XYZ file of C-alpha atoms in Angstrom:
601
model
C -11.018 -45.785 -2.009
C -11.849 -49.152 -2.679
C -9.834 -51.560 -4.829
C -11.601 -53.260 -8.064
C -10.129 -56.424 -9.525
C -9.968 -57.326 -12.982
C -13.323 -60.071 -13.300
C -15.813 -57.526 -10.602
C -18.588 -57.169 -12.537
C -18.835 -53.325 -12.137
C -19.018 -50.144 -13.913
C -16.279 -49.109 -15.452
C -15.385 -45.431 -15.082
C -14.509 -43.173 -18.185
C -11.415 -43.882 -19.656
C -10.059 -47.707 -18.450
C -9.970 -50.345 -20.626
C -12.425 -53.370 -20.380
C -11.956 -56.079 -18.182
C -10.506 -59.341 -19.242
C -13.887 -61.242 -18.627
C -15.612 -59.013 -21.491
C -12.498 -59.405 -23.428
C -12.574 -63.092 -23.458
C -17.032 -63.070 -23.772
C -16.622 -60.938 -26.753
C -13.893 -63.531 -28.624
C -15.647 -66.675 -27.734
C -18.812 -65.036 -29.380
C -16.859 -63.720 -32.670
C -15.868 -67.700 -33.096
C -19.273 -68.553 -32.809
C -20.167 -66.570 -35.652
C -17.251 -67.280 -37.867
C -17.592 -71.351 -37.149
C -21.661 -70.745 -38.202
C -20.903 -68.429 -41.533
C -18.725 -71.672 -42.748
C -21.071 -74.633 -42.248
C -23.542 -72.534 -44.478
C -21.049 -72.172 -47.480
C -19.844 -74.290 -49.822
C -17.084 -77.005 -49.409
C -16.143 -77.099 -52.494
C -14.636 -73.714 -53.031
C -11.095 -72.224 -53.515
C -11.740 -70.252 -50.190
C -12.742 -73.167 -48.434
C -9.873 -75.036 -49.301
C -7.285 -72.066 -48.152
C -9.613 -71.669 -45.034
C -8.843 -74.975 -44.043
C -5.011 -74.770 -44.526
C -5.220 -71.562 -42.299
C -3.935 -71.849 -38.999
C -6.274 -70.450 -36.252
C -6.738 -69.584 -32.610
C -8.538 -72.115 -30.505
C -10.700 -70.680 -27.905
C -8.401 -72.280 -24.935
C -5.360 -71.007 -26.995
C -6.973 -67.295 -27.095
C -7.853 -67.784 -23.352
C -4.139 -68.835 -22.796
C -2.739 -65.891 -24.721
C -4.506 -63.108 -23.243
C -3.998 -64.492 -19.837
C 0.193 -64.271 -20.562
C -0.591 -60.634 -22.238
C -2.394 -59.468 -18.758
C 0.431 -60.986 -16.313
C 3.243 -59.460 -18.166
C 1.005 -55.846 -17.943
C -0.546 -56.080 -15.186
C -1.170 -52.847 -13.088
C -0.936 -52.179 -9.499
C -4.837 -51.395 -9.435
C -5.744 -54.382 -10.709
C -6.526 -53.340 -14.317
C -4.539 -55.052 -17.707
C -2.976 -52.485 -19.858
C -4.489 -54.421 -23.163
C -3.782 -52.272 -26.416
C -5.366 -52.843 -29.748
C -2.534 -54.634 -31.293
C -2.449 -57.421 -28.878
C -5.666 -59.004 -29.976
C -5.936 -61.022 -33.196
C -9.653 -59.896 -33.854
C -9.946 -56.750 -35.501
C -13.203 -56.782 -33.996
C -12.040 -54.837 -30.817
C -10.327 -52.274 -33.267
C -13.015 -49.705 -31.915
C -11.661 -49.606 -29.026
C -8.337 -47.675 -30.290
C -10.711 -44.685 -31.106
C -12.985 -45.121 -27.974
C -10.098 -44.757 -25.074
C -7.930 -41.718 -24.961
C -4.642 -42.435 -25.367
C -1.815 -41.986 -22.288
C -0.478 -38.804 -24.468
C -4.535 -37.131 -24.388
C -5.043 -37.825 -20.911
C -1.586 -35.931 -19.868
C -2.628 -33.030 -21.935
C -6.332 -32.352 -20.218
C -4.212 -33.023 -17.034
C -2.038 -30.073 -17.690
C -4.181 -27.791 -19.061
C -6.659 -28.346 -16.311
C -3.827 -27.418 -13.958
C -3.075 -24.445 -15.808
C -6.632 -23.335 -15.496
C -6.569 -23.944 -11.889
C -3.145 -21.923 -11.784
C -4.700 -19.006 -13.573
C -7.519 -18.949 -11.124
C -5.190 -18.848 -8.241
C -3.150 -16.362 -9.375
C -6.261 -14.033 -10.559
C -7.813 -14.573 -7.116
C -4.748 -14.056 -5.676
C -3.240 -10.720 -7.276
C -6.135 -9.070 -8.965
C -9.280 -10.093 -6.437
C -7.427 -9.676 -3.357
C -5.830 -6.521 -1.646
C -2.020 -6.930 -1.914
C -1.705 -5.086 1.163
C -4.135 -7.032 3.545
C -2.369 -9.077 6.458
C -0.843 -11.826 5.474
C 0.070 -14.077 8.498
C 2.235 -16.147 6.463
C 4.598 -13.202 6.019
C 4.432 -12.262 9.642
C 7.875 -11.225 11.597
C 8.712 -13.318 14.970
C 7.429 -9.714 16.488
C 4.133 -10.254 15.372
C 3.540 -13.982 15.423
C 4.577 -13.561 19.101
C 1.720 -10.823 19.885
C -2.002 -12.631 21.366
C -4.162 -13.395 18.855
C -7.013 -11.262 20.582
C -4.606 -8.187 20.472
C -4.084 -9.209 16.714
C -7.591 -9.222 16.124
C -8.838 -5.741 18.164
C -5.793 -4.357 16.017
C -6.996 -5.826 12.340
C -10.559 -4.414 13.016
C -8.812 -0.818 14.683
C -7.064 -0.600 11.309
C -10.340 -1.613 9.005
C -12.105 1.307 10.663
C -10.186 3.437 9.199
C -11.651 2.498 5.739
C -15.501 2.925 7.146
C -16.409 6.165 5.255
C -19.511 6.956 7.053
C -16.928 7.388 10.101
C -16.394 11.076 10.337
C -16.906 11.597 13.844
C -13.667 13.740 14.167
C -13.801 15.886 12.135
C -17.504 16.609 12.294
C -16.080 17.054 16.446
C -13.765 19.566 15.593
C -15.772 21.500 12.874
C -18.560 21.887 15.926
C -16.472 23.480 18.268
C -14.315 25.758 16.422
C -17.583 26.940 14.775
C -18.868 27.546 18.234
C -15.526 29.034 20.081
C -12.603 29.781 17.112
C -9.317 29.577 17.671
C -8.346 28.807 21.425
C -5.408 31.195 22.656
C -3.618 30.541 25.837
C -5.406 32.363 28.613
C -8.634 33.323 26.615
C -11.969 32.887 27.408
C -12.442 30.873 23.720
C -9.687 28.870 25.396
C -11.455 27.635 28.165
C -15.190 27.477 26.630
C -13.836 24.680 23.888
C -11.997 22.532 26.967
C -14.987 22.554 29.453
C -16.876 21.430 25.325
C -14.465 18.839 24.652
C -14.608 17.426 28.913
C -18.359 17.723 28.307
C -19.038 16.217 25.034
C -16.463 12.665 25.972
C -18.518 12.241 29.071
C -22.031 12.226 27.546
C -21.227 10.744 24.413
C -17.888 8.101 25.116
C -19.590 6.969 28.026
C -17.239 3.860 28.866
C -14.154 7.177 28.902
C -13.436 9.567 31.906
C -12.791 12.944 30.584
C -11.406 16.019 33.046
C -8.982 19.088 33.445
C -5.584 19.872 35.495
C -5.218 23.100 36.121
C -2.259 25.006 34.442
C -0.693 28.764 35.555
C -0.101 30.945 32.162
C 0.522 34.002 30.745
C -1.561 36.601 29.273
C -0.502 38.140 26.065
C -3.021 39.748 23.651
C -2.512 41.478 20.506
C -4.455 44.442 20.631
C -4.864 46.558 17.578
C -1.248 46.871 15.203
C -1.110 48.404 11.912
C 2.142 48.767 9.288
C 2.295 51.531 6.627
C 4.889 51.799 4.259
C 5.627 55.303 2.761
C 5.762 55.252 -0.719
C 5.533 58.520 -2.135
C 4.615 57.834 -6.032
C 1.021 55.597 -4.306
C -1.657 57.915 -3.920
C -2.004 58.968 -1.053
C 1.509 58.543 -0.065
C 1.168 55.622 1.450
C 0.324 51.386 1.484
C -0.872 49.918 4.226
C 0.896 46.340 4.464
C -0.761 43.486 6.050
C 0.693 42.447 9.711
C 0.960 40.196 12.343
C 2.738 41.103 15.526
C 4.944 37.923 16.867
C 3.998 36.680 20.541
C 5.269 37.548 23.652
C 6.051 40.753 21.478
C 6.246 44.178 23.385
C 4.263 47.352 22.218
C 5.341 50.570 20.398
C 4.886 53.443 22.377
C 1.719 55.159 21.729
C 1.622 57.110 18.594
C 3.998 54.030 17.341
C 7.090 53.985 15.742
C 8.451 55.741 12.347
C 12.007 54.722 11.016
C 13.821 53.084 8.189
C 14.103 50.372 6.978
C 17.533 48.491 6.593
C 17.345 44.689 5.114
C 19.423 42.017 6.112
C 19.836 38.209 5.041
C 21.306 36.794 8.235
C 23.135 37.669 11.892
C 26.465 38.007 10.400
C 25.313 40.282 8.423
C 23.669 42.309 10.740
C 26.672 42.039 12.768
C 28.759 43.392 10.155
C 26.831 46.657 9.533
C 26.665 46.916 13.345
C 25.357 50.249 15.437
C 26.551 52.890 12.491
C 23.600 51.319 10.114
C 21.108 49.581 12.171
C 20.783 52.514 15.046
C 17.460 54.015 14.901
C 16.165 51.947 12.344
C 14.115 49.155 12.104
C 15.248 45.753 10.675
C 13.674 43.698 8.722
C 15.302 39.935 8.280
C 14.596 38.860 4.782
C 15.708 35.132 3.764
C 14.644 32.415 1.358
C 12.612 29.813 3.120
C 15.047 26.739 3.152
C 12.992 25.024 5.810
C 11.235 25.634 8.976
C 14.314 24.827 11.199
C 16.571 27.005 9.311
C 14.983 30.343 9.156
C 12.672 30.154 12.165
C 15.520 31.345 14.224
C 14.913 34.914 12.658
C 11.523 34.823 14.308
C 12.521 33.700 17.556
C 15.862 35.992 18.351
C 15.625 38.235 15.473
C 14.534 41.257 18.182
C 17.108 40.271 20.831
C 19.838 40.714 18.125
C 18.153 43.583 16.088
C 18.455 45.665 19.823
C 21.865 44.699 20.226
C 23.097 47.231 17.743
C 20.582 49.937 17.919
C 17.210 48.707 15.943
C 14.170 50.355 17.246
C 12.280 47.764 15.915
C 12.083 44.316 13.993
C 10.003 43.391 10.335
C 10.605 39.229 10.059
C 9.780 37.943 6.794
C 7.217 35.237 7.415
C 8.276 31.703 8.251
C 6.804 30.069 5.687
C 7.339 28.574 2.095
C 7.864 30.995 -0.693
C 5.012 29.724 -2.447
C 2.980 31.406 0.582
C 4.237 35.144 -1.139
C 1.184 37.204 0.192
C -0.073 35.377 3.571
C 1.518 36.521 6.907
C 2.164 34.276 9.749
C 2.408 34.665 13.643
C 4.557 33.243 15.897
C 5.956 33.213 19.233
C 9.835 35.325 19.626
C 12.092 35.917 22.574
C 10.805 38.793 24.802
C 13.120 41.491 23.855
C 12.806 45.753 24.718
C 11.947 46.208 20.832
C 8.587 45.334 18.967
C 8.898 42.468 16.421
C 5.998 42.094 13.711
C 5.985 39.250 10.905
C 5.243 40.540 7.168
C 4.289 38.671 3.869
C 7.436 37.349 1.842
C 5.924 40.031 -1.125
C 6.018 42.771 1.402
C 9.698 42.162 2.432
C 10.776 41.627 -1.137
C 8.932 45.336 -1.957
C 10.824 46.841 0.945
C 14.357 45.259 -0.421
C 13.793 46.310 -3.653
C 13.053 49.864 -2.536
C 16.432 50.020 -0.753
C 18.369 48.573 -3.208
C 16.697 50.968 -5.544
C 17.595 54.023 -3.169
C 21.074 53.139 -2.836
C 22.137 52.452 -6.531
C 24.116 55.420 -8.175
C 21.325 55.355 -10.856
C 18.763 56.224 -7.791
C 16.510 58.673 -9.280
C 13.936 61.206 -6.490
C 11.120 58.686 -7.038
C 13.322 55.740 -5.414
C 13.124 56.878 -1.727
C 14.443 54.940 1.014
C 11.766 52.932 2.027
C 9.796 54.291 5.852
C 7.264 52.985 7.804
C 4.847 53.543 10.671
C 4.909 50.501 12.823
C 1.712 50.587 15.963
C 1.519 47.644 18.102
C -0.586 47.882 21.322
C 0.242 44.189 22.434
C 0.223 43.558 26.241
C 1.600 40.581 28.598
C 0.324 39.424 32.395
C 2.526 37.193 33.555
C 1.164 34.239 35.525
C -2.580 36.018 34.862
C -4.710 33.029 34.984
C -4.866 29.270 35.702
C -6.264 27.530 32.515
C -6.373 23.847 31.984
C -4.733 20.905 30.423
C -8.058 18.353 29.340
C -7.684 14.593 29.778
C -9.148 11.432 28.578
C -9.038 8.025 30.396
C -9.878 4.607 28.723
C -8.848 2.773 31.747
C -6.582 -0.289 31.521
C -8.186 -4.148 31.906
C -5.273 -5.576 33.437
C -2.393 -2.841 34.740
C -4.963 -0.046 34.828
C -2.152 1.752 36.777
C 0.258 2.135 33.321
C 0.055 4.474 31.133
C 0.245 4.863 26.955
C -0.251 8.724 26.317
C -1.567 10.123 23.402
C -1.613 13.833 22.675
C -1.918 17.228 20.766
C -2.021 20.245 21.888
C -5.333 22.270 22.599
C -3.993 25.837 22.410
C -3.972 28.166 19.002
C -2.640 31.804 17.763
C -5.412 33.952 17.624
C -5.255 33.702 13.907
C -7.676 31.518 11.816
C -9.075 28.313 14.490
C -6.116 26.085 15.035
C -8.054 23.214 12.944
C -4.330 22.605 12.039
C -2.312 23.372 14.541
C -3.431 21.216 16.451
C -6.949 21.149 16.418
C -6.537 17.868 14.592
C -3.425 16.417 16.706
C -5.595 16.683 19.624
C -8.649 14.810 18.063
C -6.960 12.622 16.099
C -5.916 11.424 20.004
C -9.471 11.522 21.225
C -10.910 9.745 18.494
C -7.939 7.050 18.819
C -8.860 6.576 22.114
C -12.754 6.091 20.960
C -12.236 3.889 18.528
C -10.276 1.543 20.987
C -13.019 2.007 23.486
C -15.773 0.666 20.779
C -13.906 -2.800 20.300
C -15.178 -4.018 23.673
C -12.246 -5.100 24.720
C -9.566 -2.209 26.603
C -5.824 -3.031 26.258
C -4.358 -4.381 29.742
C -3.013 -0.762 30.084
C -4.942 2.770 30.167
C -4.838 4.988 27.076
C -4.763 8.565 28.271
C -5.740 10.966 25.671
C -3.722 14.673 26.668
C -4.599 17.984 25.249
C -2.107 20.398 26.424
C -2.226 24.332 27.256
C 0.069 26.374 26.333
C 2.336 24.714 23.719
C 2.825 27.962 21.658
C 4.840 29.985 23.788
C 6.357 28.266 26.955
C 5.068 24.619 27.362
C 3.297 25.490 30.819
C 0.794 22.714 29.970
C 3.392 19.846 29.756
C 5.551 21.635 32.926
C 2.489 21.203 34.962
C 1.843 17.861 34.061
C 4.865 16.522 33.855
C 5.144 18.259 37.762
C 1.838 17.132 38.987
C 2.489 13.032 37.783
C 6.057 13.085 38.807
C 5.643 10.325 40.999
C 4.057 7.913 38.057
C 6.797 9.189 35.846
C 8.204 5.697 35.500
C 4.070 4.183 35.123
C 4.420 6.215 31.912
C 4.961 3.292 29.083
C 5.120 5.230 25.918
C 4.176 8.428 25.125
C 3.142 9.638 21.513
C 1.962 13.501 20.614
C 0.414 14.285 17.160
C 2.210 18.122 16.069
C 3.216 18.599 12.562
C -0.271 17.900 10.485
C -3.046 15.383 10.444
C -2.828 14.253 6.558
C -2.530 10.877 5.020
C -1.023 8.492 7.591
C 2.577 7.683 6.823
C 3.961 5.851 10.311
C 5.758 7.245 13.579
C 9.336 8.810 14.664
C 10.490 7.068 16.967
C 12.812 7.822 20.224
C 12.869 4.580 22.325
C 15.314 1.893 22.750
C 16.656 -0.728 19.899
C 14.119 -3.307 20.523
C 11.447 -1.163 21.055
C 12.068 0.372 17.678
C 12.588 -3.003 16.010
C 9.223 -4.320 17.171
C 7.633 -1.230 16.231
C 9.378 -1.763 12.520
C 7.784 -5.220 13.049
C 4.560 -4.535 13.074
C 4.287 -1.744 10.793
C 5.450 -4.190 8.074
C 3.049 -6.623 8.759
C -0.153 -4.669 10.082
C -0.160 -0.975 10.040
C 0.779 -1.418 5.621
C -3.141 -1.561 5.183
C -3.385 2.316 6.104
C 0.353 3.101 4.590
C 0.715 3.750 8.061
C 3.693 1.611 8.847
C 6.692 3.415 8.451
C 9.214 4.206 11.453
C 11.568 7.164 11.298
C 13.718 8.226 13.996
C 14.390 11.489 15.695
C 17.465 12.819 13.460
C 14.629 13.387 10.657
C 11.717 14.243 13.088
C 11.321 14.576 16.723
C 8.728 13.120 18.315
C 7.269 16.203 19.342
C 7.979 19.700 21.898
C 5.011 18.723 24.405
C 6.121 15.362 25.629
C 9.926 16.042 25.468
C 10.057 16.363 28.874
C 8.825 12.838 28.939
C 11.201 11.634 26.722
C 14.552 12.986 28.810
C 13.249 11.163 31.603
C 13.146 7.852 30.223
C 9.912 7.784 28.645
C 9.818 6.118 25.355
C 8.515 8.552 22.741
C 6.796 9.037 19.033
C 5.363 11.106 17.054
C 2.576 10.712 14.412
C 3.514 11.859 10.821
C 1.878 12.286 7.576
C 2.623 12.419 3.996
C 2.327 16.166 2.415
C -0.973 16.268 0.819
C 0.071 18.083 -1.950
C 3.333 16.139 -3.684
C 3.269 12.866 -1.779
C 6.252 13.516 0.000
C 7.357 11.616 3.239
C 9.154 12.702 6.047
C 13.223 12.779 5.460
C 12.196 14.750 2.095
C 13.417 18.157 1.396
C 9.473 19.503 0.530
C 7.505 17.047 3.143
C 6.965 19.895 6.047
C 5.741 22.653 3.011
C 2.050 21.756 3.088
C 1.902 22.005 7.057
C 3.672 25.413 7.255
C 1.676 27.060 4.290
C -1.025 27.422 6.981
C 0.893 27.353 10.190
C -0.109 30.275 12.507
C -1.794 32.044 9.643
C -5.398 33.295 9.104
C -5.824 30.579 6.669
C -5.697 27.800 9.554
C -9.176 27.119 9.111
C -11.152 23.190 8.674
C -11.026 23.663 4.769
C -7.203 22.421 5.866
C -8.111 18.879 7.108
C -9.429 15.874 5.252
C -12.096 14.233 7.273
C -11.052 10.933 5.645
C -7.739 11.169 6.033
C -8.377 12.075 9.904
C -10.165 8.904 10.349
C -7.836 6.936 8.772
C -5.183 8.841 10.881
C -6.856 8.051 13.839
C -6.960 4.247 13.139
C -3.574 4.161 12.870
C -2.635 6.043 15.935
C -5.401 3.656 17.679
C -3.684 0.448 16.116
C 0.004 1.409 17.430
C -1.461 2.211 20.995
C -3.155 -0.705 21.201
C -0.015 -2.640 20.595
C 2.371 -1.402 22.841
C -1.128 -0.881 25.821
C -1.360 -4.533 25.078
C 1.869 -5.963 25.666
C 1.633 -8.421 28.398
């Protein structure tokens, strides 16, 4: 910007004051007038007289003084700082009301900075997402990572938020429509793999889909029935609803008829030992405190039962109380006795009947209570060879290393395993297919791992684990998807310090878009039952968690688990369960935390 001195003739902008060569024009012309309005009067008057007495100011004299006025106020820019007061006509008095003063010109200067503060902080905090990326607040983790890996991850993360995106879901609606649920060693089993290996290749074109083969059992159901004698029902009878557990053995033919003795726990059974338990039938009743506690009942409840005499087990369904009149399956420890699962209602009518029957104030109506217990279930061991299904998005750089992602494939023959783990094992695939649409593959391959067999023995990850034990150590991280596809909450963790820290990194700074950033470590979650073998061989290890649907609860809290078990291995498993949004935007988050860690140079 160009200096102006004081006599330039120029425009002056709004606001200065004049320049001294205008200041000086304008007296000299003032005089003029004054010294031509007294020749014209008269010399003889009063006024005249004190006019002449009058002391004035000679032109040079004005000249001199405004010249001492401007050097004594003279301003770096090259402008005097005249004010009114310092000239003697009052002819330049309009100038005081034409130029703001110093104190008017601070004012508009502040408030127009509080307007432009306003605007910023409106644009700021109410136009702008408070959770988008902010590099500024970015951890050394992150501002360390390429700025191509940065970018493939920002728009991984903002697919999540494209609604017209429900490829998923719309996935896993088709086939269980077409095939239902998928139990191990069925023929529904292996119809929806050789779907999914058939689908990836003609639609994911740029992916490699394909099975390993996998040795597994046989067990199937058959038909099973429960009746519970009640002689005050008509007919003498209800007929409960049932679900024999897996890996369960049959009742002989014509089935089996016994008592019923209740118990709360092993001690307990323990205590009332062969003298009460022989020849009846068992049935574990318990509060649902959480999965983990009570699931044990499921699993051994038959191998104890048989220890003292039971000739058969009833296991109050693992699953919140809330869930009074569903009934869900399971898998239990092969033991010489049948073992069946019944609704929480059901066990609580049985109790009550017993309790009822062994009061003093028992009346002929309050019977002990009796059932009828079929179960035609049968098991071929080793009957067939199935499949684990794979998907490759090989790597750009190290093609050779591998990040896993994974659910597993198999189902109870109850409901269609949309749940458990329809979802886990699509919200993998479509992971993997989002990262393949960027155009640009991480330096490592994403391998995308639907495994057989998770429900009962794990044959699917056995085989795997036996057929790749050689690349064991190629194996770079390895993440399964088991415990519900809901709103995306972050991963558990099992890896070393750094590792963890990084991860902790970048869900701060990235993965908070999707809420997806949170890391948790194994003491409140494990990463998962499929890639465990993995993990004990030095595998790093995750798994992908939600919040609970229903009460916004996160993992570490007492009710987070409730949503996922209320359909667990239950008829009500079914795609009403999953969200197709919150699927997709579970499936850009699981693609945005492989990507980072495939990526890593």
């Amino acid at each position: 910007m160009c200096k102006m001195i004081p006599d330039e003739k120029k425009p002056i902008p709004w606001g200065l004051p004049p320049l001294r060569s205008e200041v000086l024009a304008r007296q000299r012309q003032q005089q003029q007038q004054q010294g031509h309005s007294s020749r014209q009067a008269s010399a003889n008057t009063p006024s005249d007289e004190i006019a002449e007495k009058r002391p004035s100011l000679q032109p040079s004299e004005t000249a001199l003084f405004v010249d001492q006025h401007y050097a004594a106020n003279k301003r770096t820019d090259g402008y005097s700082l005249l004010s009114a007061p310092s000239l003697a006509s009052s002819s330049t008095s309009h100038l005081r009301t034409e130029l703001p003063s110093v104190r008017k010109r601070l004012a508009i200067f502040l408030a127009g900075m509080g307007i432009m503060g306003s605007a910023i902080f409106y644009i700021r905090h109410c136009m702008c997402d408070p959770l988008a990326i902010d590099p500024s607040t970015f951890s050394a983790t992150s501002l360390g990572t390429c700025v191509d890996t940065l970018a493939i991850v920002d728009s991984l993360l903002h697919a999540g938020l494209d609604n017209s995106n429900t490829v998923a879901w719309d996935r896993l609606a088709e086939m269980t429509d077409l095939y239902g649920n998928r139990m191990t060693a069925s023929e529904a089993y292996d119809r929806s793999a050789e779907w999914v290996v058939r689908t990836a290749n003609e639609q994911d074109t740029n992916m490699t889909a394909y099975t390993e083969p996998v040795w597994v059992n046989d067990w199937r159901r058959g038909s099973e029935s429960l009746r519970l004698f009640v002689p005050t029902r008509p007919g003498g009878q209800v007929k409960l609803p049932m679900l024999g557990l897996g890996n369960s053995v049959a009742t002989p033919r014509d089935g089996i008829e016994a008592n019923v003795v209740p118990v709360h726990s092993f001690e307990e059974l323990k205590q009332l030992g062969n003298e009460t338990i022989s020849g009846n039938v068992v049935l574990f009743n318990f509060n649902y405190t959480g999965y983990s506690d009570v699931v044990r009942f499921r699993s051994r409840g038959a191998v104890e039962a048989q220890k003292y005499g039971a000739v058969a087990v009833l296991v109050r369904t693992v699953a919140p109380d809330t869930s009074f009149d569903s009934v869900h399956t399971g898998s239990s420890s092969r033991a010489d006795i049948p073992a069946a699962s019944i609704s929480a209602a059901d066990a609580n009518l049985i109790e009550r009947m017993y309790r009822r029957a062994q009061s003093n104030n028992a009346s002929p109506d309050h019977v002990v209570p009796r059932v009828k217990l079929v179960m035609n279930a049968q098991l071929h061991e080793n009957a067939k060879q199935s499949a684990n299904v794979i998907i490759d998005l090989a790597g750009s750089e190290k093609p050779e290393e591998i990040v896993l992602l994974s659910g597993h494939f198999d189902s109870w023959d109850v409901g269609v395993g949309a749940m458990d783990d329809g979802a886990g094992a699509f919200v993998a695939w479509e992971a993997a297919r989002l990262i393949s649409q960027t155009g640009r593959s991480p330096r490592r391959t994403i391998r995308v791992v639907m495994w057989n067999n998770e429900e009962t023995l794990q044959r699917g990850a056995k085989a795997y684990f036996e057929k790749h034990r050689d690349e064991i150590a190629l194996h770079k991280f390895a993440i399964e998807s088991d415990i519900g596809v809901f709103e995306p909450w972050g991963l558990t963790v099992q890896a070393d310090s750094k590792t963890t820290m990084n991860l902790e990194n970048y869900g701060r700074d990235l993965l908070k878009i999707l809420g997806a950033g949170n890391i948790t470590t194994p003491e409140v979650e494990g990463p998962g039952e499929d890639i465990s073998i993995l993990c004990k061989h030095g595998v790093f290890c995750a798994g992908l968690l939600s919040v609970n649907p229903e009460n916004g609860a996160v993992p570490g809290d007492e009710k987070w688990s409730e949503h996922y078990f209320r359909f667990h291995h239950a008829n009500s498993d079914r795609m009403e369960v999953i969200d197709k949004h919150q699927l997709r935007r579970s499936a850009a988050a699981l693609a945005a935390w492989s990507y980072l860690i495939a990526d890593l140079p």
